[in-house]
mmCIF file with all atom_site columns, C-alpha atoms in Angstrom:
data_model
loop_
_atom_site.group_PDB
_atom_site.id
_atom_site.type_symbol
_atom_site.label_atom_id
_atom_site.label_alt_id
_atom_site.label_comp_id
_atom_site.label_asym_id
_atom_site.label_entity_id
_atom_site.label_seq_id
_atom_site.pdbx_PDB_ins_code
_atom_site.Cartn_x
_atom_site.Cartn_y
_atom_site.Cartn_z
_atom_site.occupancy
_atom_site.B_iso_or_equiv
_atom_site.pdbx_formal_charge
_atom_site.auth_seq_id
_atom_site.auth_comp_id
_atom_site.auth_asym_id
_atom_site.auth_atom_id
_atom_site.pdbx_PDB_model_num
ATOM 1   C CA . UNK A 1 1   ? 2.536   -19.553 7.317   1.00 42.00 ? 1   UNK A CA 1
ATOM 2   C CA . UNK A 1 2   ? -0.560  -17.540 8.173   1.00 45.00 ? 2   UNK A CA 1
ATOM 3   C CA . UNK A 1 3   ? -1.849  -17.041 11.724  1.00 44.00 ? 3   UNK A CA 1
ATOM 4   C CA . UNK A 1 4   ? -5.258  -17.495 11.712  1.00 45.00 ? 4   UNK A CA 1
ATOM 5   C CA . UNK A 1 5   ? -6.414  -15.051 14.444  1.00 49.00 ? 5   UNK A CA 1
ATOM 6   C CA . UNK A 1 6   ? -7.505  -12.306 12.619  1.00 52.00 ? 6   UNK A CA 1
ATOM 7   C CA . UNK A 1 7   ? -9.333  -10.523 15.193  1.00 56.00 ? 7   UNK A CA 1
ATOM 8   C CA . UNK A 1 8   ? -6.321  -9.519  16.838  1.00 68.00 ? 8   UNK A CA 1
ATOM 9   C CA . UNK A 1 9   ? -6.778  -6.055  18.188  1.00 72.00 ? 9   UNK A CA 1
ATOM 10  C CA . UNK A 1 10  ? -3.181  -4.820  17.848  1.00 74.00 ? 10  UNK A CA 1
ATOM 11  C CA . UNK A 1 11  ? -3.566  -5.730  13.712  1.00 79.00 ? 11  UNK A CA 1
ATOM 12  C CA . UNK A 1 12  ? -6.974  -3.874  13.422  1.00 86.00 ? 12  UNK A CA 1
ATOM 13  C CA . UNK A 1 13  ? -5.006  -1.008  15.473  1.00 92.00 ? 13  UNK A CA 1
ATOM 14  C CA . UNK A 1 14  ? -1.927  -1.077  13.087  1.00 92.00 ? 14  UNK A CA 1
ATOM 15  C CA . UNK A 1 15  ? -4.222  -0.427  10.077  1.00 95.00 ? 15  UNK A CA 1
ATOM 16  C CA . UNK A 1 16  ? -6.660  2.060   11.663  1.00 95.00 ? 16  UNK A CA 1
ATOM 17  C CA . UNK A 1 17  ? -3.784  3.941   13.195  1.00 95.00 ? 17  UNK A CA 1
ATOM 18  C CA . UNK A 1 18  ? -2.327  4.554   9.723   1.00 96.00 ? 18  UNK A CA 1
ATOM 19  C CA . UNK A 1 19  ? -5.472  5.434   8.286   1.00 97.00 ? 19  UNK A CA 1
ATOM 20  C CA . UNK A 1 20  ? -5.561  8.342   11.471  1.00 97.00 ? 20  UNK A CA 1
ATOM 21  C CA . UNK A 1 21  ? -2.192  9.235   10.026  1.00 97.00 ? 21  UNK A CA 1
ATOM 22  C CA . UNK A 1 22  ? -3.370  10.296  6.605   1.00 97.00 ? 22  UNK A CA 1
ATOM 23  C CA . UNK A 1 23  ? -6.554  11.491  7.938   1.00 98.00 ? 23  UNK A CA 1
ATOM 24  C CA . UNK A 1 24  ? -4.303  13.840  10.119  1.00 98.00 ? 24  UNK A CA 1
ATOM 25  C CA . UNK A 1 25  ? -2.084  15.003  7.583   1.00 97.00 ? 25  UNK A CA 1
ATOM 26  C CA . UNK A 1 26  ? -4.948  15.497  5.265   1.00 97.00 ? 26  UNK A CA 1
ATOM 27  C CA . UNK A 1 27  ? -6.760  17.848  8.038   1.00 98.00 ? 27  UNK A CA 1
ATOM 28  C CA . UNK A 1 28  ? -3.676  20.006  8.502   1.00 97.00 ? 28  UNK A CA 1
ATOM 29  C CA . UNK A 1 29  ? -3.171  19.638  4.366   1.00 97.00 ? 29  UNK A CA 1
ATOM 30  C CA . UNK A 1 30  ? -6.669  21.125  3.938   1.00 96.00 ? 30  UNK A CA 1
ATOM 31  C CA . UNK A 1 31  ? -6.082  24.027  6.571   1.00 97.00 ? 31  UNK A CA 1
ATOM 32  C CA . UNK A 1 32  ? -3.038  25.032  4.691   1.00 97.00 ? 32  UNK A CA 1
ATOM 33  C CA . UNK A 1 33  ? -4.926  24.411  1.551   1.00 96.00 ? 33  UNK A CA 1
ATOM 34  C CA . UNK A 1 34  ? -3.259  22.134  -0.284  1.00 96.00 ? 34  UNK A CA 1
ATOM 35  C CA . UNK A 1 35  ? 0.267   22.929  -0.296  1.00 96.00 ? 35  UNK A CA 1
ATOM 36  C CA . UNK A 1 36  ? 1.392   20.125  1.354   1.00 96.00 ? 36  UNK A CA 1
ATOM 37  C CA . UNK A 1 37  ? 0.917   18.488  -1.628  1.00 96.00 ? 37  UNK A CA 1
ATOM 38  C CA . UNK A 1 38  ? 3.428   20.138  -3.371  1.00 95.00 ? 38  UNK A CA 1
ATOM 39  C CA . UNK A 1 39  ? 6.271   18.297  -1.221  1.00 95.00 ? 39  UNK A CA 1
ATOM 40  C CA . UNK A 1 40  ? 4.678   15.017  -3.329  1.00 96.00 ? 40  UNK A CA 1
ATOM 41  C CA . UNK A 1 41  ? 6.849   12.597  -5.452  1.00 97.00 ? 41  UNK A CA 1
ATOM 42  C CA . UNK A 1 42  ? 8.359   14.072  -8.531  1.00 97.00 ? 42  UNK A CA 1
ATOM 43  C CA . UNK A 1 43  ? 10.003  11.596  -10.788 1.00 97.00 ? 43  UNK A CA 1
ATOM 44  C CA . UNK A 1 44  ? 14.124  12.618  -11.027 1.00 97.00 ? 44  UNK A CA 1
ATOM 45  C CA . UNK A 1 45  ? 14.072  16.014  -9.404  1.00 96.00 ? 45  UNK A CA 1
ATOM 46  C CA . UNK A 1 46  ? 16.065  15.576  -6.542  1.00 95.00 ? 46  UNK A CA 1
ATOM 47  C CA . UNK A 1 47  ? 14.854  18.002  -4.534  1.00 94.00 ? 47  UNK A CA 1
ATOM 48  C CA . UNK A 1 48  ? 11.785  15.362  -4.533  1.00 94.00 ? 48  UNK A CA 1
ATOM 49  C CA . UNK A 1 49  ? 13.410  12.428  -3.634  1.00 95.00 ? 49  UNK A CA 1
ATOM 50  C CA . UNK A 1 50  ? 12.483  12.385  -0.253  1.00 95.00 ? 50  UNK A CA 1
ATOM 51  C CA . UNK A 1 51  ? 8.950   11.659  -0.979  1.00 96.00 ? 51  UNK A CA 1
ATOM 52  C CA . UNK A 1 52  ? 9.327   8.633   -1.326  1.00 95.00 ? 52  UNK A CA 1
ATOM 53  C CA . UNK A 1 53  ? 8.785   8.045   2.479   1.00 94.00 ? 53  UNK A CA 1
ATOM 54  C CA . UNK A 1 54  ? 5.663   10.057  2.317   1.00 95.00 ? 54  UNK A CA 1
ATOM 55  C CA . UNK A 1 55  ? 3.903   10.375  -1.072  1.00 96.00 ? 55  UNK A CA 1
ATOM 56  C CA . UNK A 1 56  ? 1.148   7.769   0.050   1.00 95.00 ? 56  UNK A CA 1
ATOM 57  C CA . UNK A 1 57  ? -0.225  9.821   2.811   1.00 96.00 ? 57  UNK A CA 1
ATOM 58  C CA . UNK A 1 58  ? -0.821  12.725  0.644   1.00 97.00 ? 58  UNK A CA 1
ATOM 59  C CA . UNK A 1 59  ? -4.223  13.077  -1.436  1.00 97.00 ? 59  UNK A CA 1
ATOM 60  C CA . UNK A 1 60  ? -5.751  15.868  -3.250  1.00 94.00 ? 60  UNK A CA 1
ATOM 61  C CA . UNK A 1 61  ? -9.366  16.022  -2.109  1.00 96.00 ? 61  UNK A CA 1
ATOM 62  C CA . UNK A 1 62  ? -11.227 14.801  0.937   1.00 96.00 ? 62  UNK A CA 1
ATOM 63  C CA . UNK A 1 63  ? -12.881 12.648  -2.306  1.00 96.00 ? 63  UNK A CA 1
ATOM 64  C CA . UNK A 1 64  ? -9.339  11.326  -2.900  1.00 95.00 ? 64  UNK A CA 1
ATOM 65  C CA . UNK A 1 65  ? -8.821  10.190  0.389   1.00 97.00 ? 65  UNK A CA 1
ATOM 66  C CA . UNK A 1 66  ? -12.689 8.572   1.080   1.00 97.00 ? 66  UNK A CA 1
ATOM 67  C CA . UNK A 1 67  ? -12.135 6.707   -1.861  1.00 95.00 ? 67  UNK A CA 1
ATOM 68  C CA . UNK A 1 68  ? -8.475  5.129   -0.722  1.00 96.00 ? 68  UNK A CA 1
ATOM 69  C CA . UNK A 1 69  ? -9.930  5.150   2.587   1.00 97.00 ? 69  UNK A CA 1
ATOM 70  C CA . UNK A 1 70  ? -12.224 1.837   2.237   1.00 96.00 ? 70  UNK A CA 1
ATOM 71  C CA . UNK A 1 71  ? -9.869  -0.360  0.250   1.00 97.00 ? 71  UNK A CA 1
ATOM 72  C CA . UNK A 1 72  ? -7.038  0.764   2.103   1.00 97.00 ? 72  UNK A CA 1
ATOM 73  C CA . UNK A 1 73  ? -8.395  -0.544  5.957   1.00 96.00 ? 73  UNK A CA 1
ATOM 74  C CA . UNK A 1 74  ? -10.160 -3.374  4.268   1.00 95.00 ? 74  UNK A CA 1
ATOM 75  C CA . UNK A 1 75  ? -6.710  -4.694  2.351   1.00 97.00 ? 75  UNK A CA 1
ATOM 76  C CA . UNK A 1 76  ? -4.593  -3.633  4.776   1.00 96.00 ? 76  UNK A CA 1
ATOM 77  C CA . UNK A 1 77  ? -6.316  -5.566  7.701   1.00 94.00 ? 77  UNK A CA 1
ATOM 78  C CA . UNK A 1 78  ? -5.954  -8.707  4.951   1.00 94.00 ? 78  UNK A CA 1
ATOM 79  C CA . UNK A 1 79  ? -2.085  -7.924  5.020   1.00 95.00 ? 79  UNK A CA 1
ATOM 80  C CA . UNK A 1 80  ? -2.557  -7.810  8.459   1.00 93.00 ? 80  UNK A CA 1
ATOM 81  C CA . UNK A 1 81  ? -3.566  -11.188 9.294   1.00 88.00 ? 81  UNK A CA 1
ATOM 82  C CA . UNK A 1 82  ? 0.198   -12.513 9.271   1.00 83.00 ? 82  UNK A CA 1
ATOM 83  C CA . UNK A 1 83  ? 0.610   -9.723  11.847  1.00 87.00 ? 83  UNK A CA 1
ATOM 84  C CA . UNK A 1 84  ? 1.279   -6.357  13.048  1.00 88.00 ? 84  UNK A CA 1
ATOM 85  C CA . UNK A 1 85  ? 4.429   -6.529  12.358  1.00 89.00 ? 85  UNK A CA 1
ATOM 86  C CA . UNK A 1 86  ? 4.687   -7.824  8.507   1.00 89.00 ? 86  UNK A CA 1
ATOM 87  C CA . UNK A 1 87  ? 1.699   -4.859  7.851   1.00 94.00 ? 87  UNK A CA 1
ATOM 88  C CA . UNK A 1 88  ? 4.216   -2.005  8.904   1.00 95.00 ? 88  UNK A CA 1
ATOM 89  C CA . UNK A 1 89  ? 6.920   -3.917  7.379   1.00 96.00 ? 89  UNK A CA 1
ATOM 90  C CA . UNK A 1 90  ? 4.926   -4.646  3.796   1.00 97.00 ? 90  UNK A CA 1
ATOM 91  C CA . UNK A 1 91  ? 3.800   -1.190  3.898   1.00 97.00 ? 91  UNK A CA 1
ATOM 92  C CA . UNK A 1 92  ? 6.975   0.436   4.468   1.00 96.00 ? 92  UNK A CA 1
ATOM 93  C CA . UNK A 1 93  ? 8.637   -1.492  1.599   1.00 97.00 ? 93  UNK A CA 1
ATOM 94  C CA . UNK A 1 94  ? 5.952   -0.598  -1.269  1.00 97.00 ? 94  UNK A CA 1
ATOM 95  C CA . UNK A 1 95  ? 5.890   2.723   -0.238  1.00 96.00 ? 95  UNK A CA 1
ATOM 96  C CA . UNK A 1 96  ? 9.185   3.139   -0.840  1.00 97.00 ? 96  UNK A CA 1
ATOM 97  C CA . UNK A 1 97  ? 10.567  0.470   -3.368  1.00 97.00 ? 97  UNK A CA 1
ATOM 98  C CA . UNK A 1 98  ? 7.151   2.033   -5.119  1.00 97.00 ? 98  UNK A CA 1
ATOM 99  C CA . UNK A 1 99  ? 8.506   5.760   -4.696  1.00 97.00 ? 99  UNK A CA 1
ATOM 100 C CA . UNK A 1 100 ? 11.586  4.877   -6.105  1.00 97.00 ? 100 UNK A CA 1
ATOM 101 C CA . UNK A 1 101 ? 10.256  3.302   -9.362  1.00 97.00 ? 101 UNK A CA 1
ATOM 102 C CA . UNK A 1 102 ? 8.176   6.421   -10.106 1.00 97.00 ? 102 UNK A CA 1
ATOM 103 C CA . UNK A 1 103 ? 10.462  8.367   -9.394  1.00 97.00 ? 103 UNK A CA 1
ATOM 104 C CA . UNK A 1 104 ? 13.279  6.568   -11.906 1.00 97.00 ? 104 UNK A CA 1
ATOM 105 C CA . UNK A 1 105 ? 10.369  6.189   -14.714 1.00 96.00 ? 105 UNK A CA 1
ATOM 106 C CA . UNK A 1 106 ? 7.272   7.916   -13.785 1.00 95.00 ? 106 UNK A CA 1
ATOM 107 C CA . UNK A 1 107 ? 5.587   10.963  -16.125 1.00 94.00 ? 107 UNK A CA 1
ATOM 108 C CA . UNK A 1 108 ? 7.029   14.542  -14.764 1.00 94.00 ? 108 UNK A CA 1
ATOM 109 C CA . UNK A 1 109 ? 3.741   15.280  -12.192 1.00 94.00 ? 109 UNK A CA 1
ATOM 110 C CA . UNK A 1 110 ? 3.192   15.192  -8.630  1.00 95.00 ? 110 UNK A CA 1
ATOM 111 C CA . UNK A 1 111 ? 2.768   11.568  -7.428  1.00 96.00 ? 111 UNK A CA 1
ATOM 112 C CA . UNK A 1 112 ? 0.674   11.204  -4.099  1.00 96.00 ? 112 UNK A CA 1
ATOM 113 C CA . UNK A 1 113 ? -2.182  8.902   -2.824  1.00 96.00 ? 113 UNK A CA 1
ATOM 114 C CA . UNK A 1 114 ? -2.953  5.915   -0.577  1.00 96.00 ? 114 UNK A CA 1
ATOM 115 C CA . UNK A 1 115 ? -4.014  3.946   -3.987  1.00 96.00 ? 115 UNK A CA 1
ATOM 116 C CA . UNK A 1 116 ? 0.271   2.856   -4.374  1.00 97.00 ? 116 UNK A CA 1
ATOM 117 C CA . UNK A 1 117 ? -0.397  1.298   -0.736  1.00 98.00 ? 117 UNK A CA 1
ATOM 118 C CA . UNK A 1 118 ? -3.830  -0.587  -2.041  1.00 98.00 ? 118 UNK A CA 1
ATOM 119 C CA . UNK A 1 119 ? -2.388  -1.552  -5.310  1.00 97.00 ? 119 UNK A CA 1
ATOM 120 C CA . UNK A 1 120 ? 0.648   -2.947  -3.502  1.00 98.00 ? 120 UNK A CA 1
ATOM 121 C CA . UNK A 1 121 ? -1.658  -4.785  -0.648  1.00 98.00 ? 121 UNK A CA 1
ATOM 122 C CA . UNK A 1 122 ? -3.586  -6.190  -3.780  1.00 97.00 ? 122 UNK A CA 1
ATOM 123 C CA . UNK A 1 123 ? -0.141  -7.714  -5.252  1.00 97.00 ? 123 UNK A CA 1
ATOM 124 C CA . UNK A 1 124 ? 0.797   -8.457  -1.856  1.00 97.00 ? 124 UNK A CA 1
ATOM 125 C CA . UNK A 1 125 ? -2.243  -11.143 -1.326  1.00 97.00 ? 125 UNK A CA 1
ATOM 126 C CA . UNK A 1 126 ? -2.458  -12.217 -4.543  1.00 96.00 ? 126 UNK A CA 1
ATOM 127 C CA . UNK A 1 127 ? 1.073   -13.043 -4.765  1.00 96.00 ? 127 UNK A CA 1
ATOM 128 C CA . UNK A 1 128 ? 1.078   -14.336 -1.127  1.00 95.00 ? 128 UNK A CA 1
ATOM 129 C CA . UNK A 1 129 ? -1.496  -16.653 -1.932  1.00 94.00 ? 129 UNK A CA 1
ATOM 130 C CA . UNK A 1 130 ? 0.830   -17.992 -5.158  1.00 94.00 ? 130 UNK A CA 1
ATOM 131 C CA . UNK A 1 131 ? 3.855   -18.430 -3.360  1.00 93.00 ? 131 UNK A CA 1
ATOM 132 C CA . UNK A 1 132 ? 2.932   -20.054 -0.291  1.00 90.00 ? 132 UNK A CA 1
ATOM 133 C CA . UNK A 1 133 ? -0.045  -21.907 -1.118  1.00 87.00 ? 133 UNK A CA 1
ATOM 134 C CA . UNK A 1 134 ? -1.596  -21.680 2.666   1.00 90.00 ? 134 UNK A CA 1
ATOM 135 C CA . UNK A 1 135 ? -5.685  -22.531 2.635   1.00 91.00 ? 135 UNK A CA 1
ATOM 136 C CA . UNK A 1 136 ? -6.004  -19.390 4.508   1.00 89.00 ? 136 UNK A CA 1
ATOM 137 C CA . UNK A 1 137 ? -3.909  -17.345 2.061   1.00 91.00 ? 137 UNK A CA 1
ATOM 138 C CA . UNK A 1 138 ? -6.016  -18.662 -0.971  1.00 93.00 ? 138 UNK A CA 1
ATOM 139 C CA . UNK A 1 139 ? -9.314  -17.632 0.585   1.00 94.00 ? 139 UNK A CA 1
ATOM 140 C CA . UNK A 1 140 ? -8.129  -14.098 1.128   1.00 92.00 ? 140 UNK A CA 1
ATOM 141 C CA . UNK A 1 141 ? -7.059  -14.130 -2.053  1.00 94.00 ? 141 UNK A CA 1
ATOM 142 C CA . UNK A 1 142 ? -10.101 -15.125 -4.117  1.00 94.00 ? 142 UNK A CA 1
ATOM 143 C CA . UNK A 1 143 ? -11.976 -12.609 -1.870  1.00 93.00 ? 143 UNK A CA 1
ATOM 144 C CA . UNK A 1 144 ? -9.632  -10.110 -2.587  1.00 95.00 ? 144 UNK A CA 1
ATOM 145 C CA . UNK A 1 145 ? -10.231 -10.924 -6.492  1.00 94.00 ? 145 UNK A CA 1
ATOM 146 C CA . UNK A 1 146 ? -13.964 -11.278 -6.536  1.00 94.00 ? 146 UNK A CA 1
ATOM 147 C CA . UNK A 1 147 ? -13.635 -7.948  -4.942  1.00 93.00 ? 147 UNK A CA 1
ATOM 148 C CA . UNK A 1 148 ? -11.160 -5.695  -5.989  1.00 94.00 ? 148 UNK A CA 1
ATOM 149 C CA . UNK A 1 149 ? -10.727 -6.998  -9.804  1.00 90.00 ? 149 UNK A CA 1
ATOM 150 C CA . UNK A 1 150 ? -11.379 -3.883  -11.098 1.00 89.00 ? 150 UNK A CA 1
ATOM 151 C CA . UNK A 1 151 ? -8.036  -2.412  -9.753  1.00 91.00 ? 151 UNK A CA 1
ATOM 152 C CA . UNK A 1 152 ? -6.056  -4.106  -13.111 1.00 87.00 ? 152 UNK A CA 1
ATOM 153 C CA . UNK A 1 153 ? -7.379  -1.154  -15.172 1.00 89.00 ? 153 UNK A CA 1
ATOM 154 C CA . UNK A 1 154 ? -5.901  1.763   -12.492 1.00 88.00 ? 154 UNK A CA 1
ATOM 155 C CA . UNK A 1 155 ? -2.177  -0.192  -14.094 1.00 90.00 ? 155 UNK A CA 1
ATOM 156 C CA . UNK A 1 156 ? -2.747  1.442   -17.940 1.00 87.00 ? 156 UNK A CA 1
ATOM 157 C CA . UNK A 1 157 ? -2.650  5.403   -18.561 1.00 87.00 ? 157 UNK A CA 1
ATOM 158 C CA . UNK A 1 158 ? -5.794  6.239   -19.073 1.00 80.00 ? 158 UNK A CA 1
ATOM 159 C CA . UNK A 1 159 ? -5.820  9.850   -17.832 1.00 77.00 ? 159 UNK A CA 1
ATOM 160 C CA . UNK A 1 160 ? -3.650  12.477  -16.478 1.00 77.00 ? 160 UNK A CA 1
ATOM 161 C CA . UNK A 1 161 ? -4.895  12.840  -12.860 1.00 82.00 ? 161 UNK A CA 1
ATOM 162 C CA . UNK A 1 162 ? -4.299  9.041   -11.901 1.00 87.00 ? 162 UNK A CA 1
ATOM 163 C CA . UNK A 1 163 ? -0.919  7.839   -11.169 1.00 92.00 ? 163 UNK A CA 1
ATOM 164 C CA . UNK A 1 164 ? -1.198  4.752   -13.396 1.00 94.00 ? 164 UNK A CA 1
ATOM 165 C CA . UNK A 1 165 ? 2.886   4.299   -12.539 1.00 95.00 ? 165 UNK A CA 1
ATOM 166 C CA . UNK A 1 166 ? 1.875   4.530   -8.904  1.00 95.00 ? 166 UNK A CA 1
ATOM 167 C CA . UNK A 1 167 ? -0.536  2.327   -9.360  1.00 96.00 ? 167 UNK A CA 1
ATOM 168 C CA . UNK A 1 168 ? 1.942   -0.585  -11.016 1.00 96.00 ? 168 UNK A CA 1
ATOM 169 C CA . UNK A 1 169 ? 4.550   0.141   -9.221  1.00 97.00 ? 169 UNK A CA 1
ATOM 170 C CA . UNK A 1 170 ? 2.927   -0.746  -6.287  1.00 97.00 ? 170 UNK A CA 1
ATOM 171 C CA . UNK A 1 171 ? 1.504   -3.721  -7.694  1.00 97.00 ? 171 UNK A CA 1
ATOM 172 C CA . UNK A 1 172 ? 4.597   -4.898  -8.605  1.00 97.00 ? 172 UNK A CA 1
ATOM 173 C CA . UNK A 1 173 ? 5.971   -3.942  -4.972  1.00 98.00 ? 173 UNK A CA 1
ATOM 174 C CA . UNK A 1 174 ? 3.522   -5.649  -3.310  1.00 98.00 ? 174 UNK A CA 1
ATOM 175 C CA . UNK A 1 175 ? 4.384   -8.688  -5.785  1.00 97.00 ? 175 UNK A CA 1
ATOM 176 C CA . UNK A 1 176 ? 7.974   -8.824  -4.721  1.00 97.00 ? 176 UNK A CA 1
ATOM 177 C CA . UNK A 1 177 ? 7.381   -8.612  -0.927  1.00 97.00 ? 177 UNK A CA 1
ATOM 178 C CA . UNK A 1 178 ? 4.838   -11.434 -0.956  1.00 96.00 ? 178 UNK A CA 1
ATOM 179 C CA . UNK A 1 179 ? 8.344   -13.062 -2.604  1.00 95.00 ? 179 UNK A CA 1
ATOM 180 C CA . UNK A 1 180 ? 10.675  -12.359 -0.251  1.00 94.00 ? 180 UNK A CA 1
ATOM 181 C CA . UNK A 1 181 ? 8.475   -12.952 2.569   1.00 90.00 ? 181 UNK A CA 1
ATOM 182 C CA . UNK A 1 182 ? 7.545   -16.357 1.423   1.00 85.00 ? 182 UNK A CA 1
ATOM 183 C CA . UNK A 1 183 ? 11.453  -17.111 1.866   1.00 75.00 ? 183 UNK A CA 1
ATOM 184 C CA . UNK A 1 184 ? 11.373  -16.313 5.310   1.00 72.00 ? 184 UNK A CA 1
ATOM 185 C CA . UNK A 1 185 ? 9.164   -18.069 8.081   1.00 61.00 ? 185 UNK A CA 1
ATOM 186 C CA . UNK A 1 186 ? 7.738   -15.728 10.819  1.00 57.00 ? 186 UNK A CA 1
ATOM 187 C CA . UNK A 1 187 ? 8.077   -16.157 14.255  1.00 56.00 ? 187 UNK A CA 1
ATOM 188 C CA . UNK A 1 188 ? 5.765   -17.110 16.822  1.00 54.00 ? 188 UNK A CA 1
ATOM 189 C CA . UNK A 1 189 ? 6.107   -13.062 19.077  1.00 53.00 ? 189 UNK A CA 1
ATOM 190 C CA . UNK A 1 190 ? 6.013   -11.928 15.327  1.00 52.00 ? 190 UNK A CA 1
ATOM 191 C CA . UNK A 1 191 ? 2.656   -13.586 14.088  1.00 51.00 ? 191 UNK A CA 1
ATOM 192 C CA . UNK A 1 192 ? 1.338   -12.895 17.958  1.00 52.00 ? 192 UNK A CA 1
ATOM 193 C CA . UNK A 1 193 ? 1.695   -8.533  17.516  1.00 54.00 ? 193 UNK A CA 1
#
């Protein structure tokens, strides 16, 4: 079930509060410039492992992060919608359930970007809109197709700077949570944050 009241401040907070986040770390990434991004995720060197909590907030290039920027606060106030709550909880799980994938199977390079977190929102809606067949949950997810179709190339290699593995593992991420989510009905304080 989908709460309807998407203007809720404390969503649009949750999403643009994140977004601070990586705009944050990307300042103090730039000042030191760039080598925060060699703490990124990569795949089966254990000395990497612990990106996996943190590989989305890193990005290259003030370009890299303007273009996650957009999709990321549009999807992610879309996640959103079901509440505060289920956004930190969705992204928390692609992040990591993502991190670990490319980490198991992903191409020996450093993985970071905010594009796993749009990829998974993308799966997430899509998905969401499959599994519990809500009018509300449809809309958002033709809107989100219309829109964002383009994404489904980002999930084949097609060159050596984008994280194509990133990119479907969040999809698939996203996927699952929409899944387990649909098993579970939220609660009234939990669709209210």
């Amino acid at each position: 079930m989908v709460n309807s009241n998407i203007t809720n401040l404390s969503r649009w907070k949750s999403v643009l509060g994140l977004l601070g986040i990586m705009w944050l770390i990307h300042l103090a990434n730039l000042l030191l410039g760039y080598q925060l991004n060699q703490f990124g995720l990569v795949p089966r060197t254990t000395s990497h492992f612990t990106a996996i909590f943190y590989w989305s907030f890193l990005h290259g290039s003030i370009d890299h992060l303007l273009t996650n920027s957009i999709p990321f606060t549009i999807l992610g106030l879309l996640v959103a919608v079901r509440g505060s709550y289920y956004f930190f909880l969705t992204t928390l799980f692609i992040s990591i359930t993502s991190g670990i994938v490319v980490w198991l199977f992903g191409r020996t390079a450093i993985h970071i970007g905010a594009s796993v977190l749009i990829y998974g929102y993308f799966g997430f809606l899509i998905s969401q809109a499959w599994f519990d067949r809500q009018p509300l949950s449809l809309i958002i997810a033709l809107i989100v197709v219309i829109t964002y179709n383009g994404l489904i190339f980002g999930i084949f290699p097609n060159t050596q700077q984008i994280s194509w593995e990133g990119h479907l593992a969040g999809l698939i991420s996203g996927s699952l949570m929409a899944w387990l989510l649909c098993k579970q009905k939220p609660t009234k304080k939990q669709l209210q944050e």
